[in-house]
Structure formats: structure tokens, C-alpha cells
Amino acid sequence: MNCLTFVPTKNGQATKAGLEAVSYAKQCGATVTALVVGELNGDGGAGAAGASKVLHMGDNLQDEGQIARVVAAAADAEGATLVVAPHDHIGRAVAPRVAVRMGAGMVPGVTGLLQGSEVKKNVFSGKAMAHVNIETEKKVVTTTPNAFGVASDGAAASVEAFAADAGEARLTVKGFEASSEDGSVPLPEAVRVVSAGRGLKGPEHWGIVEELAQAMQATKACSRPVSDMGWRPHHEHVGQTGITIRPDLYIAAGISGAIQHLAGVNQSKVIVAINTDPEAPLFKAADYGIVGDAFEVLPKLTAAIETLG
Ligand SMILES: Cc1cc2nc3c(=O)[nH]c(=O)nc-3n(C[C@H](O)[C@H](O)[C@H](O)COP(=O)(O)OP(=O)(O)OC[C@H]3O[C@@H](n4cnc5c(N)ncnc54)[C@H](O)[C@@H]3O)c2cc1C
């Protein structure tokens, strides 16, 4: 099976979510060609993750409709019956357009390998798993970030220039404004997340959250009321109406654990809840619980982690 994997890059290197998509395709048993549109250094890391070849189109395309045309053309040129893209902001916009162009069945946000024509994905906010049969010969899937990991044992991939008619742009991006400048890993890709809620009582108390996050090299998150009240920026809001995360470790302080919050965090591998109320619902979803005052527990955790060096 030939697979074309769309790999977004940042500063010429494949994003972690993009590399996960490559490793996913390789684990599915495919011969993987990665497609990079935009800046690329070397093979961008795609070879180590499992790609045998990288197709590179240097144009800095921003219109997802144009990128989709290029992805579909590359899939056609490679005789690919499977197209994989990461389920990130760009893959989510590109993949459905590619599926339409290829006449392919598509499953977004898969959490299991494609076996034959069957693939798994989470449904009902992670409370159930659907086994989906893709009936078409050509298939398109997007991979849930942090669900598969990135392989690193492959050899460097050959890089070939690729050209295709991307058509007219229907939109242009005038500029980018970073919503976070602290250099932390974006929430969907974060391996460790420290999150806090209304129990912190005000934005002036976020220093203890930031110190723990810094000590653990974690990304910060918050509950929805906290961002609604303007205590924290909206890009930190996790949950049903915010960002869905899947880190190895999720520490939640002063968060009750409402169902809408859990919908975005319950795929975390290990959940630690810190709450003064032993009946807080989050304790039922947590792997470890600390019944205690966040104002005492968070600084102690930070100090303990700092002693580890
Ligand atoms: C349609 C809809 C969508 C929603 N989407 C989301 C969403 O995406 N994400 C989301 O988070 N919410 C969402 N909500 C809101 C959700 O229902 C809850 O209201 C919200 O998650 C509660 O936030 P919280 O846990 O920070 O606050 P609270 O529910 O007020 O909980 C605060 C917790 O802090 C504890 N606490 C107090 N003091 C301390 C202390 N000193 N130390 C430790 N613990 C302390 C309390 O015991 C309590 O458990 C949504 C609601 C609706 C209706």
C-alpha cells in the first residue's frame, strides 16, 4: 500500500503532529511518501519517522484549498491509496477537501491503526470508541495528536522537488500574531500539562501554576470559566468547547471536573487532581488525587520537582 502523508513544517522542520502521521502510516504497513509544502530543511525529520521519500513544494501556500489540490495531485502521482494528515488546524482543513477530490472515504481523528479497511476513533467526547469501515478503495484519515508517538529509527529520506497546479488562492493570510510567546509546546501536542480552575480565586494567583509548569517543562491550561472571566487567555481553555488534549500527564488544580471539562482532558494518560473538596467529580476520573489546598500543594510540588534537578 502506498501512502501519501501531508506533513506541516515549522521553520523547516516537520511538526511533531506531522511526524506522528508519518509514523502512523508506516505502522499501518504502508510505503510512506511525505509531502511538505513550504519551508523544508533536509528531510525535515520525516525519514527517521518512517518516510522513504519526501516530495517538496517550496511555495508558501496558505489557502487550504490550494494545499488540498497539491496533496491530491501528489497522492495521484505516487499511486497512493491512503492519505494521512495530522488532525491539527491545517490537517483538519486540508484532509476533507483531499477526500472529495479523490472520491475517498475519510475518518477524522483516528486513534487506532488502519487494519484492512477498519479504523478506530473516539466518539461521544471520548466515552466510546467507534470501529469504522472505510468502504472506498482510496482512504483518507487524520491522526489524533499524541495518540501514536513518533518513530526515530528510520533512515534519512530522499527529497524530490514536486510541482502541481495549486489553482487560484481564495484567501490570503495577512500576518501571524503569536497567541503565546512563552515558547511552550502547543496544548494539542503537549506531553505534560498543568491546568487550573476557579479554585485559584483570581488571575493574580497564577504565579504558582506558572512556576510548576516551568519546573516540569509543561504547557499551561485552564477551565472555561477562567478564560471566560479573562483570568487566562482563551487559547489555554481545554474541554468540550475548548482544546482537546491527550498528554502523558495532566495536573488539574482547583478544577471541579464538570463533564464538559472532562470531555477535553479524559484521554490524558495520567490525571492528577488537586482539590479541597474530596467529593469533587474530577477525583473519579483521576489516577492520583490530592485532597488539599492548591495554594499549599502547588508550591510543594514545584519544590519537590526542582530538587530532582
Ligand atoms: C455547553 C457548555 C460547554 C462547556 N464547555 C466547557 C469547557 O470546554 N471546559 C470547561 O472547563 N468547562 C466548560 N463548561 C463549564 C463547566 O460546566 C464547568 O462550569 C466548569 O468546567 C467549572 O470550572 P472550574 O472547575 O474551574 O470551576 P468550579 O466548578 O467552580 O470548581 C472550582 C473547584 O475548585 C475547588 N477549590 C476551591 N478552592 C480550592 C483550593 N484552594 N485548592 C484546591 N481546590 C479548590 C472547589 O472545590 C471546586 O471543585 C461548559 C459548560 C457548558 C454548559
Short mmCIF file of N, CA, C and O in Angstrom, two decimals, residues 150-211:
data_model
loop_
_atom_site.label_atom_id
_atom_site.label_comp_id
_atom_site.label_asym_id
_atom_site.label_seq_id
_atom_site.Cartn_x
_atom_site.Cartn_y
_atom_site.Cartn_z
N VAL A 150 6.17 9.12 17.87
CA VAL A 150 6.98 9.33 16.67
C VAL A 150 8.13 8.34 16.68
O VAL A 150 8.90 8.28 17.64
N ALA A 151 8.26 7.54 15.61
CA ALA A 151 9.40 6.63 15.49
C ALA A 151 10.65 7.44 15.15
O ALA A 151 10.56 8.54 14.60
N SER A 152 11.81 6.92 15.51
CA SER A 152 13.04 7.68 15.23
C SER A 152 14.13 6.79 14.67
O SER A 152 15.29 7.17 14.63
N ASP A 153 13.76 5.58 14.24
CA ASP A 153 14.79 4.63 13.81
C ASP A 153 14.90 4.50 12.29
O ASP A 153 15.63 3.66 11.78
N GLY A 154 14.20 5.35 11.54
CA GLY A 154 14.28 5.26 10.08
C GLY A 154 15.52 5.95 9.53
O GLY A 154 16.18 6.73 10.22
N ALA A 155 15.83 5.66 8.26
CA ALA A 155 16.98 6.30 7.61
C ALA A 155 16.53 7.61 6.98
O ALA A 155 15.33 7.84 6.79
N ALA A 156 17.50 8.49 6.68
CA ALA A 156 17.15 9.76 6.03
C ALA A 156 16.42 9.49 4.72
O ALA A 156 16.77 8.55 3.99
N ALA A 157 15.41 10.29 4.43
CA ALA A 157 14.62 10.09 3.22
C ALA A 157 15.18 10.93 2.08
O ALA A 157 15.76 11.99 2.31
N SER A 158 15.01 10.43 0.84
CA SER A 158 15.40 11.25 -0.31
C SER A 158 14.37 12.37 -0.47
O SER A 158 13.20 12.21 -0.12
N VAL A 159 14.85 13.52 -0.96
CA VAL A 159 13.95 14.67 -1.12
C VAL A 159 13.87 15.01 -2.60
O VAL A 159 14.89 15.19 -3.26
N GLU A 160 12.64 15.08 -3.13
CA GLU A 160 12.44 15.42 -4.55
C GLU A 160 11.55 16.65 -4.65
O GLU A 160 10.58 16.77 -3.90
N ALA A 161 11.90 17.53 -5.59
CA ALA A 161 11.04 18.70 -5.82
C ALA A 161 9.73 18.22 -6.43
O ALA A 161 9.70 17.28 -7.23
N PHE A 162 8.64 18.85 -6.02
CA PHE A 162 7.33 18.47 -6.56
C PHE A 162 6.62 19.73 -7.05
O PHE A 162 6.67 20.77 -6.39
N ALA A 163 5.99 19.63 -8.21
CA ALA A 163 5.24 20.77 -8.75
C ALA A 163 3.83 20.31 -9.10
O ALA A 163 3.64 19.20 -9.60
N ALA A 164 2.86 21.14 -8.80
CA ALA A 164 1.48 20.84 -9.16
C ALA A 164 0.73 22.15 -9.28
O ALA A 164 1.15 23.17 -8.71
N ASP A 165 -0.36 22.12 -10.04
CA ASP A 165 -1.18 23.32 -10.19
C ASP A 165 -2.05 23.48 -8.94
O ASP A 165 -2.97 22.69 -8.71
N ALA A 166 -1.72 24.49 -8.12
CA ALA A 166 -2.47 24.70 -6.88
C ALA A 166 -3.72 25.54 -7.12
O ALA A 166 -4.53 25.72 -6.20
N GLY A 167 -3.88 26.06 -8.33
CA GLY A 167 -5.05 26.89 -8.62
C GLY A 167 -4.93 28.27 -7.97
O GLY A 167 -3.90 28.63 -7.40
N GLU A 168 -6.02 29.03 -8.09
CA GLU A 168 -6.03 30.39 -7.54
C GLU A 168 -6.27 30.36 -6.03
O GLU A 168 -7.06 29.55 -5.54
N ALA A 169 -5.61 31.27 -5.32
CA ALA A 169 -5.87 31.39 -3.88
C ALA A 169 -7.20 32.12 -3.68
O ALA A 169 -7.45 33.13 -4.32
N ARG A 170 -8.03 31.57 -2.78
CA ARG A 170 -9.29 32.26 -2.49
C ARG A 170 -9.19 33.05 -1.20
O ARG A 170 -10.09 33.76 -0.81
N LEU A 171 -8.09 32.86 -0.49
CA LEU A 171 -7.85 33.70 0.69
C LEU A 171 -6.35 33.85 0.87
O LEU A 171 -5.57 33.02 0.41
N THR A 172 -5.96 34.94 1.50
CA THR A 172 -4.55 35.14 1.83
C THR A 172 -4.44 35.50 3.31
O THR A 172 -5.31 36.18 3.85
N VAL A 173 -3.39 35.01 3.94
CA VAL A 173 -3.16 35.33 5.35
C VAL A 173 -2.29 36.58 5.39
O VAL A 173 -1.20 36.61 4.83
N LYS A 174 -2.79 37.63 6.03
CA LYS A 174 -2.06 38.91 6.01
C LYS A 174 -0.91 38.93 7.00
O LYS A 174 0.04 39.67 6.86
N GLY A 175 -1.00 38.14 8.05
CA GLY A 175 0.09 38.12 9.03
C GLY A 175 -0.24 37.18 10.16
O GLY A 175 -1.39 36.74 10.29
N PHE A 176 0.75 36.83 10.94
CA PHE A 176 0.54 35.95 12.07
C PHE A 176 0.83 36.71 13.36
O PHE A 176 1.77 37.50 13.43
N GLU A 177 0.03 36.43 14.37
CA GLU A 177 0.25 37.05 15.67
C GLU A 177 0.28 35.91 16.68
O GLU A 177 -0.71 35.17 16.81
N ALA A 178 1.41 35.71 17.33
CA ALA A 178 1.52 34.59 18.28
C ALA A 178 0.60 34.83 19.46
O ALA A 178 0.57 35.91 20.04
N SER A 179 -0.22 33.79 19.81
CA SER A 179 -1.09 33.94 20.98
C SER A 179 -0.32 33.61 22.24
O SER A 179 -0.71 33.96 23.33
N SER A 180 0.79 32.88 22.10
CA SER A 180 1.61 32.56 23.25
C SER A 180 3.07 32.76 22.87
O SER A 180 3.50 32.29 21.83
N GLU A 181 3.80 33.46 23.70
CA GLU A 181 5.20 33.69 23.37
C GLU A 181 6.13 33.12 24.42
O GLU A 181 7.29 33.47 24.50
N ASP A 182 5.59 32.19 25.26
CA ASP A 182 6.46 31.65 26.31
C ASP A 182 7.27 30.46 25.81
O ASP A 182 8.02 29.85 26.57
N GLY A 183 7.11 30.11 24.53
CA GLY A 183 7.94 29.05 23.94
C GLY A 183 7.48 27.65 24.33
O GLY A 183 8.15 26.67 24.00
N SER A 184 6.35 27.52 25.03
CA SER A 184 5.92 26.19 25.45
C SER A 184 5.32 25.44 24.26
O SER A 184 4.90 26.03 23.27
N VAL A 185 5.26 24.11 24.41
CA VAL A 185 4.70 23.26 23.36
C VAL A 185 3.20 23.56 23.25
O VAL A 185 2.53 23.72 24.27
N PRO A 186 2.64 23.65 22.03
CA PRO A 186 1.20 23.90 21.90
C PRO A 186 0.39 22.81 22.62
O PRO A 186 0.79 21.65 22.64
N LEU A 187 -0.74 23.20 23.21
CA LEU A 187 -1.52 22.26 24.02
C LEU A 187 -1.83 20.92 23.33
O LEU A 187 -1.68 19.87 23.95
N PRO A 188 -2.27 20.92 22.04
CA PRO A 188 -2.62 19.61 21.45
C PRO A 188 -1.43 18.65 21.37
O PRO A 188 -1.61 17.45 21.31
N GLU A 189 -0.20 19.19 21.35
CA GLU A 189 0.98 18.34 21.23
C GLU A 189 1.70 18.14 22.56
O GLU A 189 2.67 17.39 22.64
N ALA A 190 1.21 18.81 23.62
CA ALA A 190 1.95 18.81 24.89
C ALA A 190 1.95 17.43 25.54
O ALA A 190 0.95 16.72 25.56
N VAL A 191 3.09 17.07 26.11
CA VAL A 191 3.23 15.80 26.82
C VAL A 191 2.87 15.97 28.29
O VAL A 191 2.39 15.05 28.94
N ARG A 192 3.12 17.17 28.83
CA ARG A 192 2.77 17.48 30.23
C ARG A 192 1.96 18.77 30.24
O ARG A 192 2.34 19.75 29.58
N VAL A 193 0.87 18.77 31.01
CA VAL A 193 0.02 19.96 31.09
C VAL A 193 -0.31 20.24 32.55
O VAL A 193 -0.68 19.33 33.30
N VAL A 194 -0.14 21.50 32.97
CA VAL A 194 -0.57 21.94 34.30
C VAL A 194 -1.73 22.90 34.11
O VAL A 194 -1.61 23.89 33.38
N SER A 195 -2.86 22.59 34.74
CA SER A 195 -4.09 23.32 34.48
C SER A 195 -4.70 23.78 35.80
O SER A 195 -4.52 23.13 36.83
N ALA A 196 -5.41 24.90 35.77
CA ALA A 196 -6.05 25.37 37.00
C ALA A 196 -7.41 25.97 36.68
O ALA A 196 -7.68 26.38 35.55
N GLY A 197 -8.25 26.01 37.73
CA GLY A 197 -9.62 26.48 37.55
C GLY A 197 -9.98 27.56 38.54
O GLY A 197 -9.11 28.21 39.15
N ARG A 198 -11.30 27.69 38.73
CA ARG A 198 -11.84 28.77 39.55
C ARG A 198 -11.37 28.68 41.01
O ARG A 198 -11.42 29.67 41.73
N GLY A 199 -10.91 27.49 41.41
CA GLY A 199 -10.40 27.33 42.78
C GLY A 199 -9.18 28.19 43.06
O GLY A 199 -8.82 28.39 44.22
N LEU A 200 -8.55 28.72 42.02
CA LEU A 200 -7.37 29.59 42.23
C LEU A 200 -7.79 31.01 42.62
O LEU A 200 -6.96 31.84 42.96
N LYS A 201 -9.07 31.30 42.49
CA LYS A 201 -9.71 32.51 43.04
C LYS A 201 -9.37 33.83 42.35
O LYS A 201 -9.98 34.85 42.65
N GLY A 202 -8.41 33.85 41.46
CA GLY A 202 -8.14 35.11 40.76
C GLY A 202 -6.87 35.02 39.94
O GLY A 202 -6.00 34.20 40.23
N PRO A 203 -6.77 35.87 38.89
CA PRO A 203 -5.61 35.78 37.99
C PRO A 203 -4.30 36.11 38.69
O PRO A 203 -3.24 35.66 38.27
N GLU A 204 -4.40 36.86 39.79
CA GLU A 204 -3.16 37.26 40.49
C GLU A 204 -2.47 36.07 41.15
O GLU A 204 -1.33 36.18 41.59
N HIS A 205 -3.17 34.92 41.21
CA HIS A 205 -2.57 33.75 41.88
C HIS A 205 -1.94 32.76 40.91
O HIS A 205 -1.56 31.66 41.31
N TRP A 206 -1.87 33.14 39.61
CA TRP A 206 -1.39 32.16 38.62
C TRP A 206 0.11 31.92 38.67
O TRP A 206 0.63 31.02 38.02
N GLY A 207 0.82 32.71 39.46
CA GLY A 207 2.27 32.52 39.58
C GLY A 207 2.62 31.10 40.01
O GLY A 207 3.55 30.49 39.48
N ILE A 208 1.83 30.52 40.94
CA ILE A 208 2.17 29.18 41.43
C ILE A 208 1.91 28.12 40.35
O ILE A 208 2.55 27.07 40.34
N VAL A 209 0.97 28.41 39.44
CA VAL A 209 0.72 27.49 38.32
C VAL A 209 1.88 27.59 37.32
O VAL A 209 2.41 26.58 36.84
N GLU A 210 2.29 28.84 37.04
CA GLU A 210 3.38 29.05 36.09
C GLU A 210 4.68 28.44 36.59
O GLU A 210 5.44 27.84 35.82
N GLU A 211 4.93 28.55 37.90
CA GLU A 211 6.19 28.01 38.44
C GLU A 211 6.22 26.48 38.31
O GLU A 211 7.25 25.91 37.94
#
